[in-house]
Short mmCIF file of C-alpha atoms in Angstrom, two decimals:
data_model
loop_
_atom_site.label_atom_id
_atom_site.label_comp_id
_atom_site.label_asym_id
_atom_site.label_seq_id
_atom_site.Cartn_x
_atom_site.Cartn_y
_atom_site.Cartn_z
CA MET A 1 10.21 28.94 8.94
CA TYR A 2 8.50 25.82 7.47
CA ALA A 3 10.66 25.81 4.41
CA GLN A 4 12.71 23.65 6.56
CA ALA A 5 10.39 21.03 6.73
CA LEU A 6 10.60 20.66 2.92
CA ASP A 7 14.51 20.09 2.68
CA GLN A 8 14.69 16.80 5.37
CA LYS A 9 15.61 13.88 3.16
CA ASP A 10 13.09 11.89 1.74
CA LYS A 11 13.76 8.98 -0.38
CA SER A 12 9.92 8.81 -1.72
CA ALA A 13 10.18 12.31 -2.75
CA GLU A 14 10.21 11.27 -6.51
CA PRO A 15 7.01 10.21 -8.17
CA GLN A 16 8.65 7.55 -10.74
CA ALA A 17 6.82 4.68 -9.35
CA ASP A 18 3.20 6.13 -9.48
CA ASP A 19 0.85 5.45 -12.02
CA ALA A 20 1.89 7.95 -15.23
CA ALA A 21 -1.74 8.44 -16.44
CA ARG A 22 -3.05 9.48 -12.90
CA MET A 23 0.46 11.44 -12.46
CA GLU A 24 -0.72 13.47 -15.68
CA ARG A 25 -4.00 14.22 -14.23
CA PHE A 26 -2.99 14.94 -10.71
CA GLN A 27 -0.31 17.63 -12.29
CA ALA A 28 -3.04 19.06 -14.75
CA ARG A 29 -5.29 19.57 -11.45
CA ILE A 30 -2.50 21.31 -9.77
CA ASP A 31 -1.77 23.40 -12.79
CA ALA A 32 -5.16 24.44 -12.91
CA GLU A 33 -5.18 25.57 -9.58
CA GLU A 34 -7.73 23.14 -7.82
CA LYS A 35 -7.54 22.03 -4.50
CA ILE A 36 -6.49 18.47 -3.70
CA GLU A 37 -8.79 16.99 -0.91
CA PRO A 38 -8.23 14.25 1.27
CA ASN A 39 -10.09 11.70 -0.63
CA ASP A 40 -8.81 12.47 -3.79
CA TRP A 41 -5.87 10.51 -5.49
CA MET A 42 -2.45 11.66 -4.70
CA PRO A 43 0.90 10.32 -5.25
CA GLU A 44 2.74 8.80 -2.26
CA ALA A 45 5.26 11.69 -2.44
CA TYR A 46 3.19 14.32 -2.10
CA ARG A 47 1.35 12.74 0.63
CA ARG A 48 4.65 12.16 2.45
CA THR A 49 5.97 15.52 1.78
CA LEU A 50 2.88 17.09 3.46
CA ILE A 51 2.85 15.07 6.36
CA ARG A 52 6.21 15.94 6.95
CA GLN A 53 5.79 19.57 6.19
CA ILE A 54 2.64 20.03 8.26
CA SER A 55 3.46 18.09 11.18
CA GLN A 56 6.87 20.12 11.61
CA HIS A 57 4.72 23.26 11.12
CA ALA A 58 2.50 21.87 14.34
CA HIS A 59 5.40 20.92 16.23
CA SER A 60 7.01 24.41 15.66
CA GLU A 61 4.14 26.05 17.36
CA ILE A 62 3.86 23.59 20.05
CA ILE A 63 7.40 24.20 20.88
CA GLY A 64 7.16 27.81 19.96
CA MET A 65 5.32 28.37 23.09
CA GLN A 66 8.25 27.66 25.51
CA PRO A 67 10.79 30.69 24.80
CA GLU A 68 7.65 33.04 25.27
CA GLY A 69 6.33 30.92 28.47
CA ASN A 70 9.54 31.97 30.08
CA TRP A 71 8.40 35.65 30.20
CA LEU A 72 4.74 34.75 31.47
CA THR A 73 5.75 35.41 35.21
CA ARG A 74 8.34 38.34 34.53
CA ALA A 75 6.17 40.37 31.67
CA PRO A 76 6.87 44.13 32.83
CA THR A 77 2.96 44.83 33.37
CA LEU A 78 -0.07 43.17 33.73
CA LYS A 79 -1.44 44.44 30.17
CA ARG A 80 1.84 42.59 28.69
CA LYS A 81 1.33 39.60 30.45
CA GLY A 82 -2.15 39.26 29.31
CA GLN A 83 -1.18 39.96 25.74
CA LEU A 84 1.92 37.13 26.05
CA LEU A 85 -0.79 34.95 27.55
CA ALA A 86 -3.29 35.48 24.83
CA LYS A 87 -0.23 34.86 22.00
CA ILE A 88 0.80 31.46 23.49
CA GLN A 89 -3.01 30.28 23.58
CA ASP A 90 -3.01 31.24 19.86
CA GLU A 91 0.16 29.55 19.25
CA ALA A 92 -1.42 26.04 20.83
CA GLY A 93 -4.56 26.78 18.86
CA HIS A 94 -2.24 26.95 15.70
CA GLY A 95 -0.46 23.47 16.50
CA LEU A 96 -3.95 21.92 16.89
CA TYR A 97 -5.24 23.04 13.79
CA LEU A 98 -2.27 21.80 11.76
CA TYR A 99 -2.52 18.18 13.56
CA ALA A 100 -5.77 18.00 12.41
CA ALA A 101 -4.70 19.03 8.96
CA ALA A 102 -2.09 16.16 8.79
CA GLU A 103 -4.52 13.91 10.18
CA THR A 104 -6.76 13.97 7.22
CA PHE A 105 -3.70 11.88 5.45
CA GLY A 106 -4.78 8.88 7.87
CA VAL A 107 -1.49 9.56 10.19
CA THR A 108 -2.77 9.78 13.85
CA ARG A 109 -1.98 12.50 16.42
CA GLU A 110 -0.15 9.86 18.67
CA GLU A 111 2.10 9.00 15.74
CA LEU A 112 2.96 12.59 15.02
CA TYR A 113 3.50 13.15 18.87
CA GLU A 114 6.00 10.20 18.90
CA GLN A 115 8.03 11.37 15.82
CA LEU A 116 8.43 14.58 17.65
CA LEU A 117 9.36 13.59 20.80
CA SER A 118 11.60 10.47 19.54
CA GLY A 119 13.47 13.20 17.55
CA LYS A 120 12.17 11.52 14.27
CA ALA A 121 10.57 14.81 13.36
CA LYS A 122 12.34 18.36 13.77
CA TYR A 123 10.59 21.68 14.49
CA SER A 124 11.94 25.13 13.17
CA SER A 125 15.64 25.81 14.24
CA ILE A 126 14.54 29.38 15.52
CA PHE A 127 12.98 28.02 18.72
CA ASN A 128 16.06 26.51 20.01
CA TYR A 129 17.64 30.06 20.95
CA PRO A 130 17.05 31.45 24.55
CA THR A 131 14.69 34.45 25.63
CA LEU A 132 17.24 36.07 27.70
CA THR A 133 15.40 39.39 28.05
CA TRP A 134 11.99 41.16 27.87
CA ALA A 135 13.39 42.76 24.44
CA ASP A 136 13.45 38.98 23.03
CA ILE A 137 9.69 38.82 23.21
CA GLY A 138 9.26 41.90 20.84
CA VAL A 139 11.85 40.60 18.62
CA ILE A 140 10.15 36.92 18.48
CA GLY A 141 6.86 39.15 17.32
CA TRP A 142 8.36 41.45 15.07
CA LEU A 143 10.97 38.98 13.25
CA VAL A 144 10.18 35.53 14.04
CA ASP A 145 6.44 35.91 13.49
CA GLY A 146 7.21 38.47 10.38
CA ALA A 147 9.31 35.69 9.01
CA ALA A 148 6.61 33.29 9.68
CA ILE A 149 3.99 35.43 7.91
CA MET A 150 6.48 35.45 5.13
CA ASN A 151 6.48 31.72 4.61
CA GLN A 152 2.73 31.14 5.62
CA ILE A 153 0.71 33.83 3.15
CA PRO A 154 1.80 31.84 0.36
CA LEU A 155 0.36 28.64 2.02
CA CYS A 156 -2.89 29.99 2.12
CA ARG A 157 -2.98 28.96 -1.90
CA CYS A 158 -1.43 25.57 -0.89
CA SER A 159 -2.79 22.81 -3.37
CA TYR A 160 -3.75 20.70 -0.33
CA GLY A 161 -7.01 22.04 0.64
CA PRO A 162 -7.22 21.32 4.47
CA TYR A 163 -3.79 22.97 4.69
CA ALA A 164 -4.44 25.96 2.58
CA ARG A 165 -7.84 26.60 4.60
CA ALA A 166 -6.37 26.17 8.19
CA MET A 167 -3.72 28.84 7.17
CA VAL A 168 -5.98 31.51 6.56
CA LEU A 169 -6.77 31.86 10.28
CA VAL A 170 -3.48 31.01 11.40
CA CYS A 171 -2.21 34.02 9.07
CA LYS A 172 -4.55 36.42 10.64
CA GLU A 173 -3.54 35.72 14.11
CA GLU A 174 0.42 35.66 13.29
CA SER A 175 0.06 38.97 11.52
CA PHE A 176 -1.53 40.53 14.77
CA HIS A 177 1.33 38.93 16.58
CA GLN A 178 3.71 40.76 14.40
CA ARG A 179 2.27 43.88 15.12
CA GLN A 180 2.32 43.26 18.74
CA GLY A 181 6.03 42.76 18.61
CA TYR A 182 6.97 45.81 17.11
CA GLU A 183 4.88 47.48 19.33
CA ILE A 184 6.99 46.13 22.16
CA MET A 185 9.99 47.05 20.30
CA LEU A 186 8.77 50.84 19.71
CA ALA A 187 8.05 51.07 23.36
CA LEU A 188 11.59 49.70 24.25
CA CYS A 189 12.98 52.19 21.58
CA ARG A 190 11.20 54.89 22.73
CA GLY A 191 12.31 54.16 26.21
CA THR A 192 15.40 55.03 28.40
CA PRO A 193 18.64 54.50 26.68
CA GLU A 194 19.25 50.95 28.72
CA GLN A 195 15.80 49.98 27.12
CA LYS A 196 16.99 50.86 23.35
CA ALA A 197 20.24 48.93 24.47
CA MET A 198 18.29 46.07 25.39
CA ALA A 199 16.19 46.17 21.87
CA GLN A 200 19.27 46.65 19.91
CA ASP A 201 21.00 43.50 21.77
CA ALA A 202 17.92 41.42 20.97
CA LEU A 203 18.12 42.10 17.38
CA GLU A 204 21.75 41.44 17.08
CA ARG A 205 21.22 37.90 18.65
CA TRP A 206 18.16 37.11 16.35
CA TRP A 207 18.96 38.80 13.18
CA TRP A 208 20.72 35.64 11.58
CA PRO A 209 18.76 32.84 13.35
CA VAL A 210 15.53 34.48 12.14
CA LEU A 211 17.18 34.60 8.29
CA MET A 212 17.76 31.04 8.59
CA MET A 213 14.34 30.20 9.10
CA PHE A 214 13.48 30.55 5.45
CA GLY A 215 15.47 27.20 5.20
CA PRO A 216 18.81 26.61 2.84
CA SER A 217 19.48 28.66 -0.13
CA ASP A 218 17.92 27.36 -3.08
CA ARG A 219 21.06 25.74 -4.48
CA ASP A 220 21.02 23.50 -1.60
CA SER A 221 17.39 22.91 -1.21
CA GLN A 222 16.65 19.09 -1.88
CA HIS A 223 12.98 19.15 -2.79
CA GLY A 224 12.48 22.87 -3.53
CA GLU A 225 11.52 22.36 -7.46
CA THR A 226 9.07 19.40 -6.53
CA SER A 227 7.20 21.19 -4.12
CA MET A 228 7.07 24.46 -6.16
CA ARG A 229 5.72 21.98 -9.01
CA TRP A 230 3.13 20.76 -6.94
CA LYS A 231 2.34 24.18 -5.32
CA ILE A 232 2.82 23.15 -1.96
CA LYS A 233 5.24 26.33 -1.87
CA ARG A 234 5.08 29.24 -3.98
CA PHE A 235 8.19 30.95 -3.77
CA SER A 236 11.74 30.07 -3.24
CA ASN A 237 13.74 29.99 0.20
CA ASP A 238 15.94 32.82 -1.28
CA GLY A 239 12.92 34.71 -2.66
CA LEU A 240 11.16 34.80 0.63
CA ARG A 241 14.35 35.52 2.75
CA GLN A 242 15.12 38.74 0.06
CA LYS A 243 11.33 39.78 0.79
CA PHE A 244 11.56 39.54 4.29
CA ILE A 245 14.97 41.49 4.40
CA ASP A 246 13.35 44.35 2.18
CA ALA A 247 10.61 44.26 4.46
CA THR A 248 12.20 44.52 7.64
CA VAL A 249 15.45 46.87 7.22
CA PRO A 250 13.07 49.85 6.71
CA GLN A 251 11.27 48.98 10.06
CA ALA A 252 14.54 48.60 11.85
CA GLN A 253 15.75 51.78 10.58
CA HIS A 254 12.42 53.23 12.00
CA LEU A 255 13.13 52.11 15.57
CA GLY A 256 16.74 53.44 15.21
CA LEU A 257 18.07 50.20 15.32
CA THR A 258 21.32 48.97 13.52
CA VAL A 259 20.90 45.38 11.65
CA PRO A 260 24.03 43.22 12.62
CA ASP A 261 25.06 42.72 9.05
CA PRO A 262 28.33 44.98 8.21
CA GLN A 263 27.89 44.01 4.51
CA LEU A 264 23.86 45.13 4.39
CA ALA A 265 23.85 47.55 1.62
CA PHE A 266 20.82 48.89 -0.70
CA ASN A 267 21.01 48.12 -4.31
CA ALA A 268 19.42 51.06 -6.28
CA GLU A 269 19.54 48.99 -9.60
CA THR A 270 17.58 46.07 -8.17
CA GLY A 271 15.71 47.53 -5.27
CA HIS A 272 16.80 45.15 -2.73
CA TRP A 273 18.77 45.10 0.18
CA GLU A 274 22.12 42.82 -0.16
CA HIS A 275 22.91 40.86 2.88
CA GLY A 276 26.26 39.30 4.02
CA PRO A 277 26.77 35.50 4.17
CA ILE A 278 24.69 33.38 6.35
CA ASP A 279 26.51 30.70 8.79
CA TRP A 280 24.78 27.53 7.24
CA ALA A 281 27.06 25.46 9.66
CA GLU A 282 25.36 27.04 12.77
CA PHE A 283 21.89 25.94 10.93
CA ASN A 284 22.75 22.42 10.34
CA ARG A 285 24.25 22.36 13.86
CA VAL A 286 21.15 23.51 15.59
CA LEU A 287 18.92 21.37 13.26
CA ALA A 288 21.03 18.46 14.38
CA GLY A 289 20.13 18.98 17.93
CA HIS A 290 23.37 20.83 19.06
CA GLY A 291 21.68 24.54 19.73
CA PRO A 292 21.52 26.50 22.69
CA CYS A 293 18.07 24.76 23.67
CA ASN A 294 17.45 21.81 21.85
CA VAL A 295 18.14 19.43 25.00
CA GLN A 296 15.83 22.01 27.22
CA ARG A 297 13.19 22.31 24.62
CA MET A 298 12.84 18.61 24.31
CA ARG A 299 13.10 17.37 27.95
CA ARG A 300 10.39 19.93 28.54
CA ARG A 301 8.15 18.85 26.05
CA THR A 302 8.33 14.88 27.02
CA ARG A 303 7.80 16.15 30.56
CA MET A 304 4.92 18.22 29.87
CA HIS A 305 3.62 15.03 27.57
CA GLU A 306 4.06 12.39 30.25
CA ASP A 307 2.54 14.80 32.69
CA GLY A 308 -0.83 14.96 30.68
CA ALA A 309 -1.22 11.19 30.05
CA TRP A 310 -3.83 11.48 32.73
CA VAL A 311 -5.85 13.89 30.60
CA ARG A 312 -5.84 12.04 27.81
CA GLU A 313 -6.65 8.52 29.35
CA ALA A 314 -9.88 10.23 31.08
CA ALA A 315 -10.84 11.73 27.76
CA ALA A 316 -10.53 8.48 26.18
CA ALA A 317 -12.38 6.56 28.91
CA TYR A 318 -15.08 9.29 28.96
CA ALA A 319 -15.37 8.76 25.03
CA ALA A 320 -15.32 5.10 25.47
CA LYS A 321 -18.22 5.09 27.96
CA LYS A 322 -20.03 7.61 25.78
CA ARG A 323 -20.12 5.57 22.88
CA ALA A 324 -21.21 2.62 25.15
CA ARG A 325 -24.03 4.40 26.29
CA ALA A 326 -25.02 5.25 22.81
CA GLN A 327 -25.07 1.68 21.61
CA ARG A 328 -27.08 0.33 24.37
CA PRO A 329 -30.54 -0.71 23.57
CA ALA A 330 -33.29 1.70 24.46
CA ALA A 331 -35.39 0.54 27.59
#
């Protein structure tokens, strides 16, 4: 999912302007698997790349609550409603962890929000697709969170310490979400023919957008080589995508579902599932703001931000009052 953030154009992505000796020491620390901490020297391009990636990761978690929230009042049972509510709360927590990690670079939470609301910052393209049936909630857990895990587990070893540490808890919770989604799909596929057909329909609508979550193909990735050299990311986009397909196709077969790719075939020599071409024109169209739900997602996020202004103002006033009380001379 968050490989997409690494491929946004950034003119500062090359480190030529940084001091050569410090760059050499910095790279030596990276190569030695040392963690870079907020007070350590780092190239400006490293800082900018991580602010962009971490903030877009956080934005994705926050926007990602919307398609699932669409089914909170329509979950089929009270148990399912409780599970979905807990999951959405987890996603909100992930966003807050990640905003806090981004703030260690000196950028403020308000700046990050403004970048999202103004359209300057992106979020994962996958959250611009609608959740039309309950099966979509299962697919989001099974496939979307499954793809996220493929991306995020290597981030636990990211060279930037605060990001790596935040990802440990995030990955544990995302792993639970993935199993929960698969259990929903299993229940549907073992249910009535209509329920299984609903599961198949959801898979057909989400499969290709999920594959796009890993970002552009390696030949089109703008900053993949630099990010891997700095160990911000550990695997290429195509490598993670292949790993995801290899793990997911057998799961679909176990469910009795058909992956919507007529060119999908197992290569016995390589041990990998080979897939058909991805429609990158659709990917670019959605990233540019022309997906099924882009306008709706941002309109709702903006309204929620505006509606919550009084809470932020009250919290700021309380904090100011508390500071003033603490600074008051003792009687």
